[in-house]
Structures are given as structure tokens and as C-alpha cells.
């Protein structure tokens, strides 16, 4: 299952979060994600202190565990999402 994670960094922790994130390596990302979560992609808008990531996992607890790493510096929303192929299949089934 895929999830869309959106976040808004707190203004008072923005600099701290940016410095911390800028030091992370791909190995650090992998460790934070754990074995059950895959990062499909992540995009940041620094001027608005927001971002979005697509995560993939069959374990919602593992996704939430990853999110908890960042709750001290941002507000997050996590939503299950479907790719175009799955949405088209649902649409065809409704016809």
C-alpha cells in the first residue's frame, strides 16, 4: 500500500530540522525507514516549510513509527493513496 505523507515544519524548529536533515545519508534514511517501509520519493518546498513523500508499506505501524521520528519538528498528515493504474481499474470495474 502507498501513503502520501505531507508535513509543515514548525517555524521555531525549521533551522534545527534543516541542519539535521542536511547531514543525513542514504543509509540514515534507510535506518529511519526500517525494513518495512520504502521511500518512493520525497519533495520539499523550503520557502513554505512544507513537503510531501510517498511511502510504500504493508505495515501501517511501521509507517507510523517512521513518522514519529519527526513529530518534534513538524505537523504531519498521512493518507493512503492509489496510483493511476489502480484508480483506472476501479473506474473500469464501476462501468
PDB file of C-alpha atoms in Angstrom:
ATOM      1  CA  UNK A   1       0.000   0.000   0.000  1.00  0.00           C
ATOM      2  CA  UNK A   2       1.166   3.535  -0.693  1.00  0.00           C
ATOM      3  CA  UNK A   3       0.798   6.502   1.616  1.00  0.00           C
ATOM      4  CA  UNK A   4       1.127  10.220   0.978  1.00  0.00           C
ATOM      5  CA  UNK A   5       2.840  11.945   3.865  1.00  0.00           C
ATOM      6  CA  UNK A   6       2.638  15.735   3.957  1.00  0.00           C
ATOM      7  CA  UNK A   7       4.263  17.960   6.536  1.00  0.00           C
ATOM      8  CA  UNK A   8       4.691  21.528   7.663  1.00  0.00           C
ATOM      9  CA  UNK A   9       7.809  22.320   9.646  1.00  0.00           C
ATOM     10  CA  UNK A  10       7.340  24.391  12.789  1.00  0.00           C
ATOM     11  CA  UNK A  11       8.846  27.881  12.303  1.00  0.00           C
ATOM     12  CA  UNK A  12      10.710  27.695  15.606  1.00  0.00           C
ATOM     13  CA  UNK A  13      12.431  24.394  14.710  1.00  0.00           C
ATOM     14  CA  UNK A  14      12.944  24.970  10.975  1.00  0.00           C
ATOM     15  CA  UNK A  15      16.674  25.773  11.148  1.00  0.00           C
ATOM     16  CA  UNK A  16      17.347  22.859  13.502  1.00  0.00           C
ATOM     17  CA  UNK A  17      15.400  20.445  11.292  1.00  0.00           C
ATOM     18  CA  UNK A  18      17.118  21.648   8.114  1.00  0.00           C
ATOM     19  CA  UNK A  19      20.568  21.253   9.655  1.00  0.00           C
ATOM     20  CA  UNK A  20      19.721  17.767  10.943  1.00  0.00           C
ATOM     21  CA  UNK A  21      18.199  16.644   7.643  1.00  0.00           C
ATOM     22  CA  UNK A  22      21.110  18.024   5.592  1.00  0.00           C
ATOM     23  CA  UNK A  23      23.502  15.738   7.476  1.00  0.00           C
ATOM     24  CA  UNK A  24      21.511  12.553   6.829  1.00  0.00           C
ATOM     25  CA  UNK A  25      22.974   9.984   4.444  1.00  0.00           C
ATOM     26  CA  UNK A  26      21.011   7.489   2.331  1.00  0.00           C
ATOM     27  CA  UNK A  27      21.987   4.899   4.950  1.00  0.00           C
ATOM     28  CA  UNK A  28      20.492   7.092   7.695  1.00  0.00           C
ATOM     29  CA  UNK A  29      17.259   7.351   5.677  1.00  0.00           C
ATOM     30  CA  UNK A  30      17.159   3.565   5.317  1.00  0.00           C
ATOM     31  CA  UNK A  31      17.689   3.124   9.071  1.00  0.00           C
ATOM     32  CA  UNK A  32      14.924   5.597   9.940  1.00  0.00           C
ATOM     33  CA  UNK A  33      12.503   3.982   7.499  1.00  0.00           C
ATOM     34  CA  UNK A  34      13.171   0.490   8.812  1.00  0.00           C
ATOM     35  CA  UNK A  35      12.832  -2.728   6.867  1.00  0.00           C
ATOM     36  CA  UNK A  36       9.075  -2.495   6.302  1.00  0.00           C
ATOM     37  CA  UNK A  37       8.867   0.988   4.695  1.00  0.00           C
ATOM     38  CA  UNK A  38      10.121   2.105   1.289  1.00  0.00           C
ATOM     39  CA  UNK A  39      10.531   5.755   0.340  1.00  0.00           C
ATOM     40  CA  UNK A  40       9.193   6.113  -3.213  1.00  0.00           C
ATOM     41  CA  UNK A  41      10.042   9.824  -3.382  1.00  0.00           C
ATOM     42  CA  UNK A  42      10.233  12.976  -1.285  1.00  0.00           C
ATOM     43  CA  UNK A  43       9.897  16.633  -2.272  1.00  0.00           C
ATOM     44  CA  UNK A  44      10.386  19.746  -0.144  1.00  0.00           C
ATOM     45  CA  UNK A  45       9.274  23.360  -0.528  1.00  0.00           C
ATOM     46  CA  UNK A  46      11.661  25.196   1.770  1.00  0.00           C
ATOM     47  CA  UNK A  47      10.045  28.606   1.281  1.00  0.00           C
ATOM     48  CA  UNK A  48       6.741  27.369   2.732  1.00  0.00           C
ATOM     49  CA  UNK A  49       8.390  24.850   5.114  1.00  0.00           C
ATOM     50  CA  UNK A  50       6.264  22.063   3.598  1.00  0.00           C
ATOM     51  CA  UNK A  51       6.861  18.794   1.849  1.00  0.00           C
ATOM     52  CA  UNK A  52       5.402  15.574   0.576  1.00  0.00           C
ATOM     53  CA  UNK A  53       6.636  11.999   0.432  1.00  0.00           C
ATOM     54  CA  UNK A  54       5.208   8.806  -0.968  1.00  0.00           C
ATOM     55  CA  UNK A  55       5.877   5.819   1.258  1.00  0.00           C
ATOM     56  CA  UNK A  56       5.158   2.185   0.500  1.00  0.00           C
ATOM     57  CA  UNK A  57       4.456  -0.453   3.117  1.00  0.00           C
ATOM     58  CA  UNK A  58       2.069  -3.207   4.101  1.00  0.00           C
ATOM     59  CA  UNK A  59       2.653  -2.306   7.751  1.00  0.00           C
ATOM     60  CA  UNK A  60       0.864   0.842   8.939  1.00  0.00           C
ATOM     61  CA  UNK A  61       2.561   0.558  12.323  1.00  0.00           C
ATOM     62  CA  UNK A  62       5.972   0.747  10.649  1.00  0.00           C
ATOM     63  CA  UNK A  63       4.903   3.845   8.691  1.00  0.00           C
ATOM     64  CA  UNK A  64       3.686   5.495  11.882  1.00  0.00           C
ATOM     65  CA  UNK A  65       6.920   4.539  13.639  1.00  0.00           C
ATOM     66  CA  UNK A  66       8.882   6.340  10.917  1.00  0.00           C
ATOM     67  CA  UNK A  67       6.647   9.418  11.209  1.00  0.00           C
ATOM     68  CA  UNK A  68       7.233   9.599  14.952  1.00  0.00           C
ATOM     69  CA  UNK A  69      10.903  10.406  14.235  1.00  0.00           C
ATOM     70  CA  UNK A  70       9.811  13.852  13.040  1.00  0.00           C
ATOM     71  CA  UNK A  71       6.863  14.892  15.220  1.00  0.00           C
ATOM     72  CA  UNK A  72       9.056  17.192  17.307  1.00  0.00           C
ATOM     73  CA  UNK A  73       9.764  19.472  14.324  1.00  0.00           C
ATOM     74  CA  UNK A  74       6.664  19.292  12.126  1.00  0.00           C
ATOM     75  CA  UNK A  75       2.953  18.621  11.831  1.00  0.00           C
ATOM     76  CA  UNK A  76       2.132  15.705   9.523  1.00  0.00           C
ATOM     77  CA  UNK A  77      -0.801  14.194   7.681  1.00  0.00           C
ATOM     78  CA  UNK A  78      -0.717  10.610   6.427  1.00  0.00           C
ATOM     79  CA  UNK A  79      -3.189   9.352   3.826  1.00  0.00           C
ATOM     80  CA  UNK A  80      -3.453   6.101   1.850  1.00  0.00           C
ATOM     81  CA  UNK A  81      -3.280   6.794  -1.889  1.00  0.00           C
ATOM     82  CA  UNK A  82      -3.696   4.886  -5.157  1.00  0.00           C
ATOM     83  CA  UNK A  83      -1.638   5.208  -8.326  1.00  0.00           C
ATOM     84  CA  UNK A  84      -3.238   5.838 -11.729  1.00  0.00           C
ATOM     85  CA  UNK A  85      -3.286   2.152 -12.671  1.00  0.00           C
ATOM     86  CA  UNK A  86      -5.293   1.195  -9.586  1.00  0.00           C
ATOM     87  CA  UNK A  87      -7.705   4.123  -9.983  1.00  0.00           C
ATOM     88  CA  UNK A  88      -8.309   3.209 -13.631  1.00  0.00           C
ATOM     89  CA  UNK A  89      -9.004  -0.414 -12.660  1.00  0.00           C
ATOM     90  CA  UNK A  90     -11.550   0.754 -10.088  1.00  0.00           C
ATOM     91  CA  UNK A  91     -13.144   3.019 -12.700  1.00  0.00           C
ATOM     92  CA  UNK A  92     -13.350   0.212 -15.251  1.00  0.00           C
ATOM     93  CA  UNK A  93     -14.946  -2.086 -12.652  1.00  0.00           C
ATOM     94  CA  UNK A  94     -17.646   0.534 -11.988  1.00  0.00           C
ATOM     95  CA  UNK A  95     -18.642   0.707 -15.677  1.00  0.00           C
TER      96      UNK A  95
END
